[in-house]
Coordinates of C-alpha atoms in Angstrom, one line a residue:
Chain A
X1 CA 133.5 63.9 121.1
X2 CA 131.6 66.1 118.4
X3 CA 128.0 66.4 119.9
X4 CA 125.4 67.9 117.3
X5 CA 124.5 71.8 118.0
X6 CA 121.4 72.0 119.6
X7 CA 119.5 75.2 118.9
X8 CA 116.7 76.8 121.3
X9 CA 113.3 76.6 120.0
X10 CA 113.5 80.6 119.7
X11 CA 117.0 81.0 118.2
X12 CA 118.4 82.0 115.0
X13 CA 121.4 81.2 113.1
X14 CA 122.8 83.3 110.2
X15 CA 123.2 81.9 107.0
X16 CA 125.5 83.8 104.1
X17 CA 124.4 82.7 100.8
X18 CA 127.1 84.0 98.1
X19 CA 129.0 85.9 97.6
X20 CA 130.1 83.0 95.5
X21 CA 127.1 80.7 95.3
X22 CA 125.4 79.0 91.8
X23 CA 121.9 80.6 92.8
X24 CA 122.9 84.0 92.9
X25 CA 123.8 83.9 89.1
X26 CA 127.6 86.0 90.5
X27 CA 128.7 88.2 93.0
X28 CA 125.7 88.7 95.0
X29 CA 125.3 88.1 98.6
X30 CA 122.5 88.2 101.0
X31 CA 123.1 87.6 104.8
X32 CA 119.9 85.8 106.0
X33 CA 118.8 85.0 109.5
X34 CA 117.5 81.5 109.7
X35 CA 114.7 79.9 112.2
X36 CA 115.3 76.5 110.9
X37 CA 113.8 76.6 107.3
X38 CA 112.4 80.2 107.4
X39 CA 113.8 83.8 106.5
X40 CA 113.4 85.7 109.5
X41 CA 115.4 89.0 107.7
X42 CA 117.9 89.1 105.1
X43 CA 120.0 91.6 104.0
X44 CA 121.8 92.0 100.6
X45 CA 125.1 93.0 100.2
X46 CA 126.1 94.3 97.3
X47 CA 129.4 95.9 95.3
X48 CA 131.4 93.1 94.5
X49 CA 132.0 94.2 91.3
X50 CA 131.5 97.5 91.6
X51 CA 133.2 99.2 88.7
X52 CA 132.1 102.8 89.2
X53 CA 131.0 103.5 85.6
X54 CA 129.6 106.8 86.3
X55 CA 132.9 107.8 87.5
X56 CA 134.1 107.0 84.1
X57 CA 130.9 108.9 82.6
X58 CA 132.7 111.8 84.1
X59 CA 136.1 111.6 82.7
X60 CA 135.8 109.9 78.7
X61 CA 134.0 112.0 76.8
X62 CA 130.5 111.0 75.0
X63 CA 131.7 108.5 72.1
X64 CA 134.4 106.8 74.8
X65 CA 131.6 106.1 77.0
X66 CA 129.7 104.2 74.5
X67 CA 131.2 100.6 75.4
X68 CA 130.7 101.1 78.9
X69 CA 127.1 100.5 78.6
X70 CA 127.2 96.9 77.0
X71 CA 129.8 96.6 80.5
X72 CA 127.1 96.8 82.4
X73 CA 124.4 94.1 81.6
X74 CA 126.2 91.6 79.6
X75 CA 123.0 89.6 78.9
X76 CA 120.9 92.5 77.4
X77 CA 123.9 95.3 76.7
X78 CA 122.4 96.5 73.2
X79 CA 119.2 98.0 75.3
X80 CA 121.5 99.9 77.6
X81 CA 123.3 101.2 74.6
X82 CA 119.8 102.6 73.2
X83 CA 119.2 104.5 76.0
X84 CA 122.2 106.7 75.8
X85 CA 122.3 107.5 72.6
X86 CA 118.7 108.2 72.6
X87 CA 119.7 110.3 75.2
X88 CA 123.0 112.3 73.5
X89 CA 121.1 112.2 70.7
X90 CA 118.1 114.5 72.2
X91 CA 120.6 116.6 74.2
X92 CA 123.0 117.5 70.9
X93 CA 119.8 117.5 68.4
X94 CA 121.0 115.0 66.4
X95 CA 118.1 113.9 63.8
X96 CA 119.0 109.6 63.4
X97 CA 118.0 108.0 60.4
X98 CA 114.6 105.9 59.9
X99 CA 116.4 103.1 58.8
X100 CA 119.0 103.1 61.9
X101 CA 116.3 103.6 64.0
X102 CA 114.1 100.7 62.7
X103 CA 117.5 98.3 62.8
X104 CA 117.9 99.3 66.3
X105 CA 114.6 98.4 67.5
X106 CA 115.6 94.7 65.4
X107 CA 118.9 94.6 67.6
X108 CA 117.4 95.6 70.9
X109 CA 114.2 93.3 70.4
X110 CA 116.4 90.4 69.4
X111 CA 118.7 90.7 72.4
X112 CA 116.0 91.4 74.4
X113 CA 114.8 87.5 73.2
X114 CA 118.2 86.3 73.7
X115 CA 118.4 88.2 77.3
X116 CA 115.0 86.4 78.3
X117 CA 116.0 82.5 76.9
X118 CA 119.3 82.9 79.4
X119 CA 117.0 83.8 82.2
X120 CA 114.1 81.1 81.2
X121 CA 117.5 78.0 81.2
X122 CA 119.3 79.6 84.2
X123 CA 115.7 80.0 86.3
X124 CA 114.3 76.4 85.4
X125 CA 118.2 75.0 86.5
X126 CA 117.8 76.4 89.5
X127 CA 114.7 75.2 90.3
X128 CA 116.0 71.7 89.7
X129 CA 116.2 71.2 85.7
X130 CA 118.8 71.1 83.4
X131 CA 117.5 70.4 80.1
X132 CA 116.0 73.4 79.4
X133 CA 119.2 75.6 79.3
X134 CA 120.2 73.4 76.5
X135 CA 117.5 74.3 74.8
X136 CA 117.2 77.7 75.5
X137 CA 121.3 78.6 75.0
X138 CA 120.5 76.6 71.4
X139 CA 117.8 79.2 70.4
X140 CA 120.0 82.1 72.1
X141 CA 123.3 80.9 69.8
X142 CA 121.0 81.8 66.8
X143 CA 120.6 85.4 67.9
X144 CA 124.2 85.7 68.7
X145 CA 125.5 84.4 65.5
X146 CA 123.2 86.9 63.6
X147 CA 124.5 89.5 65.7
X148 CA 128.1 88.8 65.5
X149 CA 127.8 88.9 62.1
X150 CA 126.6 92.5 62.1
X151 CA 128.0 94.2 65.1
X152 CA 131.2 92.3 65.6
X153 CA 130.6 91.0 69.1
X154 CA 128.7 88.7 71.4
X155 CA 127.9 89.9 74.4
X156 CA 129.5 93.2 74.5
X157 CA 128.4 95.2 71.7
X158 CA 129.4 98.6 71.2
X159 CA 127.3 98.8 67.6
X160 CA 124.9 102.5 67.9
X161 CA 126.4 105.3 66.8
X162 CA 125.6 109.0 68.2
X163 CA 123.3 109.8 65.0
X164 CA 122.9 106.0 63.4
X165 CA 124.8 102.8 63.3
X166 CA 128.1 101.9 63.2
X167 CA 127.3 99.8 59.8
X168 CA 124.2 98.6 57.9
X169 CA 122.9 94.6 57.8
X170 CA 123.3 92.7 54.9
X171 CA 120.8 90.4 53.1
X172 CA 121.9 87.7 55.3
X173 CA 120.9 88.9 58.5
X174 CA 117.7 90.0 57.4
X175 CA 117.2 86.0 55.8
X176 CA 118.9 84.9 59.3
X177 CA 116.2 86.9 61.2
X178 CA 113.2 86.0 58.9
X179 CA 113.7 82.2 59.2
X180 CA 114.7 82.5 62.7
X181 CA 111.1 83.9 64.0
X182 CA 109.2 80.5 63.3
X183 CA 111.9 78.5 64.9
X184 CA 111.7 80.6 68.4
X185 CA 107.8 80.3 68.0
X186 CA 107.9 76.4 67.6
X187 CA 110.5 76.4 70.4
X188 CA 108.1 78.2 72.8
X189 CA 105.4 76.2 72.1
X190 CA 107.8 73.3 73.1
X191 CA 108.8 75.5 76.3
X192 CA 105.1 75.5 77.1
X193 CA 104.9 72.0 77.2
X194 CA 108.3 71.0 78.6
X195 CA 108.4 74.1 81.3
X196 CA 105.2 76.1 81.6
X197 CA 102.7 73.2 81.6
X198 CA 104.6 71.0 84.4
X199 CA 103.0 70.3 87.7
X200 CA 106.0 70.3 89.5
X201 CA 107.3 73.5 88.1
X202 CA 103.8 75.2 88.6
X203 CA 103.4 73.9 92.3
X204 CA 107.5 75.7 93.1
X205 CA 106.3 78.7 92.0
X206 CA 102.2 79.5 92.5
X207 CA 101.8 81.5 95.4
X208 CA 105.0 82.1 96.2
X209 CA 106.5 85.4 96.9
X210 CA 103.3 87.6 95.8
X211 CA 104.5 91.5 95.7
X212 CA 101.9 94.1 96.1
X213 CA 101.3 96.7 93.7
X214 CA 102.3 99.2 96.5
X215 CA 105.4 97.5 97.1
X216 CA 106.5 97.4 93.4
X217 CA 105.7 101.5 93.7
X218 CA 107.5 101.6 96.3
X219 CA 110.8 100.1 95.5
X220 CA 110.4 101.6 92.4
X221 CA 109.9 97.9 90.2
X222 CA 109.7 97.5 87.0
X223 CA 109.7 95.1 84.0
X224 CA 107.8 91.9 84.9
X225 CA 108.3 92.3 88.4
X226 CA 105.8 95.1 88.1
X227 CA 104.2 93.2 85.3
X228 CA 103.5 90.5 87.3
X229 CA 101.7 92.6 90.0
X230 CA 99.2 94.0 87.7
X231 CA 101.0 97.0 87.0
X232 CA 100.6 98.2 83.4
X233 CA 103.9 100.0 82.9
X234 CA 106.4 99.4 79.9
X235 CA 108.2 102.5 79.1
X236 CA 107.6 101.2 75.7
X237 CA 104.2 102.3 75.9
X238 CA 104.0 104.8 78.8
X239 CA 106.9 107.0 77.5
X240 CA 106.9 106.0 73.7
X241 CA 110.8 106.6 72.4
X242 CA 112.3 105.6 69.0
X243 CA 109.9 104.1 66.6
X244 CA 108.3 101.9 69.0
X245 CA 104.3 103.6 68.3
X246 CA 104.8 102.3 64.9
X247 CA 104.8 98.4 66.4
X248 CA 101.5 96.8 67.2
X249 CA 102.6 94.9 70.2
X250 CA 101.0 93.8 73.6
X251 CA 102.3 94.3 76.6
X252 CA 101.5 91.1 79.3
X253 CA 100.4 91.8 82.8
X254 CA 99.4 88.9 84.8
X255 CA 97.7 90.0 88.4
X256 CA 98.8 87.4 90.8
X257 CA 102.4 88.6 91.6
X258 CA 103.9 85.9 92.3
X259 CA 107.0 83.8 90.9
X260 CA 104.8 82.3 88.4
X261 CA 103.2 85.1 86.9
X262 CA 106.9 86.6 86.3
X263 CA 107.2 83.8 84.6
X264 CA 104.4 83.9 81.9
X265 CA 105.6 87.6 81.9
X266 CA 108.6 87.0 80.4
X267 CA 108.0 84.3 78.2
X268 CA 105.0 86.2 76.7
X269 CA 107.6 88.7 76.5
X270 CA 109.5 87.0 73.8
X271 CA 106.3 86.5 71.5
X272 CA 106.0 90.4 71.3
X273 CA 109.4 90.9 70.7
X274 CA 109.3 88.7 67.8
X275 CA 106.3 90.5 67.0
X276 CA 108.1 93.1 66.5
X277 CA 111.0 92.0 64.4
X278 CA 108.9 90.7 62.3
X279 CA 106.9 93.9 61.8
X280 CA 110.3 96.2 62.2
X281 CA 111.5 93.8 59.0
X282 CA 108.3 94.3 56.9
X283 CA 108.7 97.8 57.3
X284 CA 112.5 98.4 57.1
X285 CA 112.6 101.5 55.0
X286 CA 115.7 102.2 52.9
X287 CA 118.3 105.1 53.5
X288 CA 121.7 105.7 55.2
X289 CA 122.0 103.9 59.1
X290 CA 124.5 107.6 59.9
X291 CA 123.0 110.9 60.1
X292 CA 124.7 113.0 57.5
X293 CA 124.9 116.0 59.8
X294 CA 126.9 115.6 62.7
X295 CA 128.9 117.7 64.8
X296 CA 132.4 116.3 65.2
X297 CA 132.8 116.8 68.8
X298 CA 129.5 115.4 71.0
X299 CA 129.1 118.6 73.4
X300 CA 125.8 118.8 75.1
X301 CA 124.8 122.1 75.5
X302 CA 124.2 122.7 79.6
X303 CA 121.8 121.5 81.5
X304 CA 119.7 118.8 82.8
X305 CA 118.6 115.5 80.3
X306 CA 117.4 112.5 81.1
X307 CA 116.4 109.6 78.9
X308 CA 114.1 106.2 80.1
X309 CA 114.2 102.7 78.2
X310 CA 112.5 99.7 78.2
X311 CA 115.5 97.1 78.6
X312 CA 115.2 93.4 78.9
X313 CA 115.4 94.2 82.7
X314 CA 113.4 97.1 83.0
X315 CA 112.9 100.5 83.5
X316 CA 116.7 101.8 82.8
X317 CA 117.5 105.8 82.9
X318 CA 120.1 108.1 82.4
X319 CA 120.7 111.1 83.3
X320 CA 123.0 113.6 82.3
X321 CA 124.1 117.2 83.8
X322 CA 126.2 118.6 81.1
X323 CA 128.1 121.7 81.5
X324 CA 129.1 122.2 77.5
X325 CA 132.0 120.6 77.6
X326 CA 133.6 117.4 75.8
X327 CA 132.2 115.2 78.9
X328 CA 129.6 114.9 80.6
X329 CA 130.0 116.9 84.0
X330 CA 127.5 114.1 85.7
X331 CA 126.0 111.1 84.6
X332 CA 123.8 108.8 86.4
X333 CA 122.7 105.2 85.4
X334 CA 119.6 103.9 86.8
X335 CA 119.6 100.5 86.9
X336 CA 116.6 98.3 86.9
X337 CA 117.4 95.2 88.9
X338 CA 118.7 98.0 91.6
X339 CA 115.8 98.3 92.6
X340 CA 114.2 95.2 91.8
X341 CA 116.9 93.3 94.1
X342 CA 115.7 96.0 96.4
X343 CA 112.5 94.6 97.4
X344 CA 114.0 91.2 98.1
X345 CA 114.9 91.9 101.5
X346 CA 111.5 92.9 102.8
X347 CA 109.6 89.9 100.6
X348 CA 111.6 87.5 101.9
X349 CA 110.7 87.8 105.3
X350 CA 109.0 84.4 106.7
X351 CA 109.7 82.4 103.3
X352 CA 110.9 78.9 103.0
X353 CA 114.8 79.3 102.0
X354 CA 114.1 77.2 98.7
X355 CA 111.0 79.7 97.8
X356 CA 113.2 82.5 98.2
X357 CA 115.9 81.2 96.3
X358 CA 113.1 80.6 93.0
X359 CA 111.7 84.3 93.9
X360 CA 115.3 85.4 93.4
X361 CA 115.7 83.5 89.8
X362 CA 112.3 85.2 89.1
X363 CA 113.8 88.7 89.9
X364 CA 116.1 87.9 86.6
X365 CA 119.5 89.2 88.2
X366 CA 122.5 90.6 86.1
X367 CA 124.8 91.8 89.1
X368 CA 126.9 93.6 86.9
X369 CA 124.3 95.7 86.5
X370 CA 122.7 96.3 89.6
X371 CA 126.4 97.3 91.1
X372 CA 127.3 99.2 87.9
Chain B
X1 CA 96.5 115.8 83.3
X2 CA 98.7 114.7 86.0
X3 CA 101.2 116.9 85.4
X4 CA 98.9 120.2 86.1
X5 CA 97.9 118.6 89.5
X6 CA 101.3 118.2 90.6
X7 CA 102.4 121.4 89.4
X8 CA 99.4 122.2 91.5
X9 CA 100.2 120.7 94.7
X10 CA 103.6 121.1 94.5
X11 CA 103.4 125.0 94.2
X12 CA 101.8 125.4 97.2
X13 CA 104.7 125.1 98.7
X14 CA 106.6 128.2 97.5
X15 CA 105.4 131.2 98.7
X16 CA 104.4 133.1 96.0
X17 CA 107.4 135.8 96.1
X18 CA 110.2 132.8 94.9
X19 CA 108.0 132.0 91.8
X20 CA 110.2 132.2 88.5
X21 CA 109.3 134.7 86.5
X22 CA 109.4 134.7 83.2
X23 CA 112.6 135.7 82.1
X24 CA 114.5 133.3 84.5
X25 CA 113.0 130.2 83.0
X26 CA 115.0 130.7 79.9
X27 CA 118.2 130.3 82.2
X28 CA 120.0 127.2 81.9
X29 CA 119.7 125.2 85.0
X30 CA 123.6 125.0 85.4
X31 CA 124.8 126.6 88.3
X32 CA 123.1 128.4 91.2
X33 CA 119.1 129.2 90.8
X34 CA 116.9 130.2 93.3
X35 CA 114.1 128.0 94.6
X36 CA 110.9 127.2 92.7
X37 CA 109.1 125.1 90.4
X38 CA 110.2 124.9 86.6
X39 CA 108.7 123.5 83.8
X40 CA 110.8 121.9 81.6
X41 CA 110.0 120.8 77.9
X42 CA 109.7 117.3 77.5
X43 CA 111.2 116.7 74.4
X44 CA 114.8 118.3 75.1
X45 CA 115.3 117.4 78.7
X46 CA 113.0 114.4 79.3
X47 CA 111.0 115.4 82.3
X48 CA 108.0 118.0 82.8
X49 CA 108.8 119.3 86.6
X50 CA 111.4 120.4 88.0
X51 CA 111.3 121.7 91.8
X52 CA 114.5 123.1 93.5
X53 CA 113.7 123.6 97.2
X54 CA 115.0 123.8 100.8
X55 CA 116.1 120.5 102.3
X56 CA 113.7 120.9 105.0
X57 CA 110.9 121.1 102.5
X58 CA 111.8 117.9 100.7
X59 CA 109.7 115.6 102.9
X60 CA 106.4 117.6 101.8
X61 CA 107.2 117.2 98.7
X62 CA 107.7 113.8 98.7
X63 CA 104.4 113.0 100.6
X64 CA 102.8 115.3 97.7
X65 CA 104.6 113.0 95.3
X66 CA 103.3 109.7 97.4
X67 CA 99.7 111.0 97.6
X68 CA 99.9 110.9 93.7
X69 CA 101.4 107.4 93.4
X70 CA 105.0 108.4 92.0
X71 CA 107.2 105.8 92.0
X72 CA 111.0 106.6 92.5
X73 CA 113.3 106.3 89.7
X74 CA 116.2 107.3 91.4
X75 CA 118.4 109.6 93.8
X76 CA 122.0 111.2 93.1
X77 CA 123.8 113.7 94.0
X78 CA 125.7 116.3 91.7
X79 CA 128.7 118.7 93.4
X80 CA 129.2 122.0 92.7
X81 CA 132.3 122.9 94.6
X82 CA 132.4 126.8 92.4
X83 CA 129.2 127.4 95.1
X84 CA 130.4 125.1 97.7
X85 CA 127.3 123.4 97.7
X86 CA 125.9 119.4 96.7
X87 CA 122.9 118.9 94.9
X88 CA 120.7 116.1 95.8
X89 CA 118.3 115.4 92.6
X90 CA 115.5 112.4 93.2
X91 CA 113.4 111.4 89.9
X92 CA 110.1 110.4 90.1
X93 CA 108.0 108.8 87.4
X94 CA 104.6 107.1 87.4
X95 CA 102.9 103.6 86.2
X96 CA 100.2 105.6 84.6
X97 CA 99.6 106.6 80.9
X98 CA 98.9 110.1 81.5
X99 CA 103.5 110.8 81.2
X100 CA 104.8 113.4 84.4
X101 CA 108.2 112.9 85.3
X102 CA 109.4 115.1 88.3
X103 CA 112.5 116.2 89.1
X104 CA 113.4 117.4 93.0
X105 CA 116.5 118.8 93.8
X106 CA 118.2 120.3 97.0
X107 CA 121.3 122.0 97.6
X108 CA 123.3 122.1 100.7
X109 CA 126.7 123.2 101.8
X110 CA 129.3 121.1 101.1
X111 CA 130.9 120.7 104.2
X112 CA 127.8 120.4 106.1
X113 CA 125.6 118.1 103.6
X114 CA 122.7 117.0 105.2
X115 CA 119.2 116.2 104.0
X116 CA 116.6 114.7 105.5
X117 CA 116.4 111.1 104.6
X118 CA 112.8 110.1 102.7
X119 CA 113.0 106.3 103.9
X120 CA 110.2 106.9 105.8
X121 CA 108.0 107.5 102.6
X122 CA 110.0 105.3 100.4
X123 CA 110.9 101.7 101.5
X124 CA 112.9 101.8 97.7
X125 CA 114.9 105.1 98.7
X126 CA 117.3 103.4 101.2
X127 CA 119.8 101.9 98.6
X128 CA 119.7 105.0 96.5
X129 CA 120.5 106.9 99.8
X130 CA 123.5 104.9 100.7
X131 CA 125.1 104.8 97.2
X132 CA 124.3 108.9 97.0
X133 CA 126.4 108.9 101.0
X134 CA 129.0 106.4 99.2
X135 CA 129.6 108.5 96.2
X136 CA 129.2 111.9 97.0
X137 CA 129.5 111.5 101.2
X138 CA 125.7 113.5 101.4
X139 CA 124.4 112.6 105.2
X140 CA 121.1 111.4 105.1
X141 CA 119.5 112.2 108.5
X142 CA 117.4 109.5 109.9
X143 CA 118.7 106.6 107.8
X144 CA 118.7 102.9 109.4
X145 CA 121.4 101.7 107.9
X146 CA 123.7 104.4 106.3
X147 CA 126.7 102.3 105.8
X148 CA 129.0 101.6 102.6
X149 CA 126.6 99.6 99.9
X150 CA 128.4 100.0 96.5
X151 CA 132.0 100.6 98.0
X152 CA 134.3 98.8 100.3
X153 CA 133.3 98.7 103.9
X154 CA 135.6 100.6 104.9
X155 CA 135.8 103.5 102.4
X156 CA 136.5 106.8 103.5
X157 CA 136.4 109.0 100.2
X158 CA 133.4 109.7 97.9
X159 CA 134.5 109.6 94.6
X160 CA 132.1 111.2 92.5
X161 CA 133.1 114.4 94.4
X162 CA 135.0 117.2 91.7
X163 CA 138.0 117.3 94.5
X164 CA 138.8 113.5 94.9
X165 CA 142.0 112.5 93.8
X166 CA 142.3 108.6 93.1

C-alpha cells in the first residue's frame, strides 16, 4: 500500500549527513536542505567531541598542558605543539637551543608530510578510489616509525620541551630521514600519474566550489584554502617564527580556487617540506636540544601573548592572558579548520550534493580540532 | 607600513583627551585600563596594536579594520569578575607581507554583557560569536543564529567563566 513520496516541483526536503557518516572523516554534521540534487542551505553542527581544552588551559599549569595540544589534531599534533611552546617560550624568555630548534622544524615538516599523505588517501577514497590510501598510509608508516623511534609515540606526541626537546635523535633517524626523502619524491611522481594526471579525477574537481579571495578574508581561511584562491599567505613567510628564514622554500599558490587547486596546493606542499628536511639536515648544527637556563616553575609574567603557526592545517594561534601565576589565567586556541569548515555553509549553496561532498575532502577536516 | 595607517585610522576614534600617555604604557595590560590605543612590542607579545574601546565603538573599528583588508583570526572573551566586567578581545591579522596584527578589546558589565555583534562585517565572525556566548554567556546583539555551537543544545552555564562550578 506504500505509494512513492511525491515532492512538489518547489519543495525541499532536509537531508542530515553525519554526524556519523564516512565522508565527514568523524563527528561532523551538516543539516542540508535538498531541491532534488542541489544544496539549497546547509548548516554545520558542530561539538560532538567537544573536549573544552581551553578549559583545561586554565586549570594545569604550563608543562601539564603540553599533551593537550597533540589532543587536538591527531593527524598534524607536533605543529600544534610548536606553537605553544614558541609561545611560553617568548612569554617566560626562554632562549631554545639551535639545534632543538632545527630538530623541531625536522619533526613538524615531517608530520606536516605525513598529515598531507592521510588527507591526499582519505580525499581520493572519497572521491571513489581506494588504492591510493594504500599507498599514501605506506609512505606515512615511514614517518611514523622514524618518529616513534624518537618521540615515543604515533600520533600523539608530547616530544617539545619549554626551552628544547624532550631528547636528541640518534644516527638512525637522521639515516631514516635521509633515505626517506627520495622515496617520498619517487612516490609523488607516482601520485602525479596515478592521481593528479587522471581525467576522471580532474573533471570531479575543476570548477567546483571556487572561493573568492574576499571570502577566504572573510571567514578568516587559511592554508591551501587560501592558497588555492590566490592568496599569498603562509605564516611561514608572512610572520617568520623559529628558524624557518633560514630554509629556501616556496610557498604554492594556485589562482583558480577551486577543489583542484587545493589539491596541487597540498601536494606541492609536501615537496617543500621535504625541501626543507633535507636542508634542516644539511645544516643540523651540534649542541644540547634543552636550554641550560630554565626557570623551574613556567610563570608568565602578566599580560597579553599571542603566538601564530603555520600547521599542516593552517593558520593556528594561541593566545595567552597570564596573570603570573603557575597557570595560565586564559588561553585561547585558534583553530584553523574552524574557520575553514566556516565557509562551507555559504559555498555550498546551489552545489550538486556529490561536489560538495569533494569540496568538503578538499577543506582537509580534523574535527577534533575544529571542536577543540 | 601598515601598521602606522591603522594606528592612524584607528586613533581617530579616541578623542584626544583618553590618549595613553607615556607613563601608562609601561603598565601591564592585566586588569582595568582606560580606553585607547597601545602599541605593543612585537617580539614579547606577538601583536603591534592593541585598542581597548567602548562597545558601541567596536563596529567603527571593525569597518576601519575591513577597509584595510584584515582578516579575523579570532574572538574570545576573558572574565574579570575582581571588576565585574567581561572582556571581549577579536584578533585581526592580514594576508599581506608588510606584518600588523591588531588586537580589539571591549569590556562590559558582567551581568549585563552585551556587544554589538560584527556579523554584519564579518561573514567568518558568526561561529566565533557563538562559541564566545557558549563559553563565557557574552550576548551578541544582532546575531542570526545565537544558539549553542560547541556545547550541548541545551546548555545553560558558560564554563570559561571564573565563577562556574562543574
Amino acid at each position: 500500500m506504500n505509494s512513492p513520496i511525491q515532492l512538489q516541483p518547489d519543495e525541499t526536503f532536509i537531508l542530515n549527513v553525519g554526524p556519523q557518516h564516512p565522508a565527514t572523516h568523524g563527528v561532523l554534521r551538516v543539516k542540508m536542505e535538498m531541491s532534488g540534487e542541489y544544496i539549497v542551505s546547509a548548516e554545520t553542527v558542530i561539538g560532538y567531541i567537544h573536549r573544552m581544552h581551553e578549559k583545561m588551559g586554565e586549570i594545569k599549569t604550563y608543562p601539564q598542558f603540553l599533551m593537550n595540544l597533540s589532543r587536538m589534531d591527531y593527524l598534524g599534533a607536533l605543529g600544534y605543539s610548536h606553537g605553544h611552546v614558541l609561545l611560553v617560550e617568548k612569554a617566560c624568555a626562554i632562549e631554545v637551543p639551535e639545534r632543538a630548534e632545527y630538530l623541531r622544524v625536522v619533526m613538524v615538516e615531517l608530520n606536516r608530510i605525513a598529515s598531507h599523505l592521510f588527507w591526499f588517501g582519505a580525499f581520493v577514497m572519497d572521491l571513489g578510489g581506494f588504492t591510493p590510501l594504500m599507498y599514501a598510509l605506506q609512505d606515512r608508516e615511514h614517518i611514523l616509525d622514524m618518529l616513534e623511534a624518537v618521540t615515543g609515540s604515533r600520533l600523539t606526541y608530547c616530544y617539545f620541551r619549554f626551552g628544547g626537546l624532550y631528547n636528541d635523535v640518534d644516527d638512525q633517524f637522521i639515516t631514516a630521514a635521509r633515505t626517506f626523502i627520495p622515496r617520498m619524491r619517487k612516490s609523488l611522481k607516482k601520485y602525479r600519474r596515478l592521481v593528479t594526471d587522471n581525467v576522471i579525477f580532474r573533471k570531479r574537481l575543476t570548477g567546483i566550489a571556487p572561493l573568492s579571495p574576499e571570502m577566504c578574508r572573510k571567514y578568516g581561511a587559511s592554508s591551501a584554502v587560501a592558497r588555492g584562491s590566490g592568496i599569498n599567505f603562509d605564516v611561514r613567510r608572512n610572520e617568520p617564527y623559529s628558524v624557518y628564514p633560514e630554509f629556501d622554500f616556496d610557498v604554492p599558490v594556485f589562482h583558480a580556487g577551486d577543489s583542484l587547486a587545493r589539491y596541487m596546493v597540498r601536494m606541492e606542499e609536501i615537496e617543500q617540506s621535504l625541501r626543507i628536511v633535507e636542508q634542516a639536515l644539511d645544516k643540523l648544527p651540534d649542541g644540547p636540544v634543552m636550554a641550560a637556563k630554565k626557570p623551574k616553575l613556567i610563570k608568565a609574567p602578566p599580560g597579553d601573548y599571542y603566538q601564530a603557526v603555520e600547521t599542516a592545517r593552517g593558520s593556528f594561534g594561541i593566545r595567552l592572558v597570564s596573570d603570573g601565576g603557575k597557570t595560565p589565567y586564559r588561553l585561547k586556541l585558534r583553530s584553523p579548520t574552524y574557520s575553514n569548515m566556516h565557509l562551507f555553509d555559504e559555498a555550498c549553496q546551489g552545489m550538486l550534493i556529490m561536489d560538495a561532498l569533494a569540496f568538503m575532502g578538499s577543506l582537509d577536516l580534523v574535527i577534533p580540532e575544529i571542536d577543540r | 607600513m601598515i601598521c602606522d595607517k591603522t594606528r592612524q585610522a584607528l586613533a581617530d576614534l579616541f578623542p584626544p583627551t583618553t590618549e595613553p600617555e607615556p607613563g601608562n604604557e609601561e603598565k601591564p595590560s592585566e586588569g582595568a585600563r582606560s580606553n585607547g590605543l597601545v602599541e605593543r612590542d612585537y617580539r614579547v607579545h606577538g601583536y603591534h596594536l592593541d585598542a581597548q574601546l567602548d562597545p558601541g565603538q567596536l563596529l567603527a573599528a571593525v569597518t576601519i579594520l575591513d577597509e584595510l583588508a584584515f582578516f579575523l583570526e579570532s574572538i574570545t572573551g576573558v572574565d574579570w569578575p575582581a571588576t565585574e566586567e567581561m572582556e571581549v578581545v577579536y584578533d585581526f591579522s592580514r594576508y599581506d607581507f608588510d606584518l600588523c596584527r591588531v588586537v580589539l578589546r571591549t569590556r562590559v558589565n558582567r551581568n549585563t554583557p552585551d556587544v554589538p555583534t560584527i556579523t554584519g562585517i564579518y561573514a567568518g565572525a558568526n561561529w566565533h560569536e557563538r562559541e564566545t556566548h557558549d563559553f563565557f554567556g557574552i550576548h551578541f546583539v544582532g546575531h542570526p543564529h545565537l544558539i549553542p555551537l560547541l556545547l550541548p543544545e541545551d546548555a545553560d552555564f558558560h564554563p570559561l567563566r571564573k565563577d562556574f562550578q562543574a
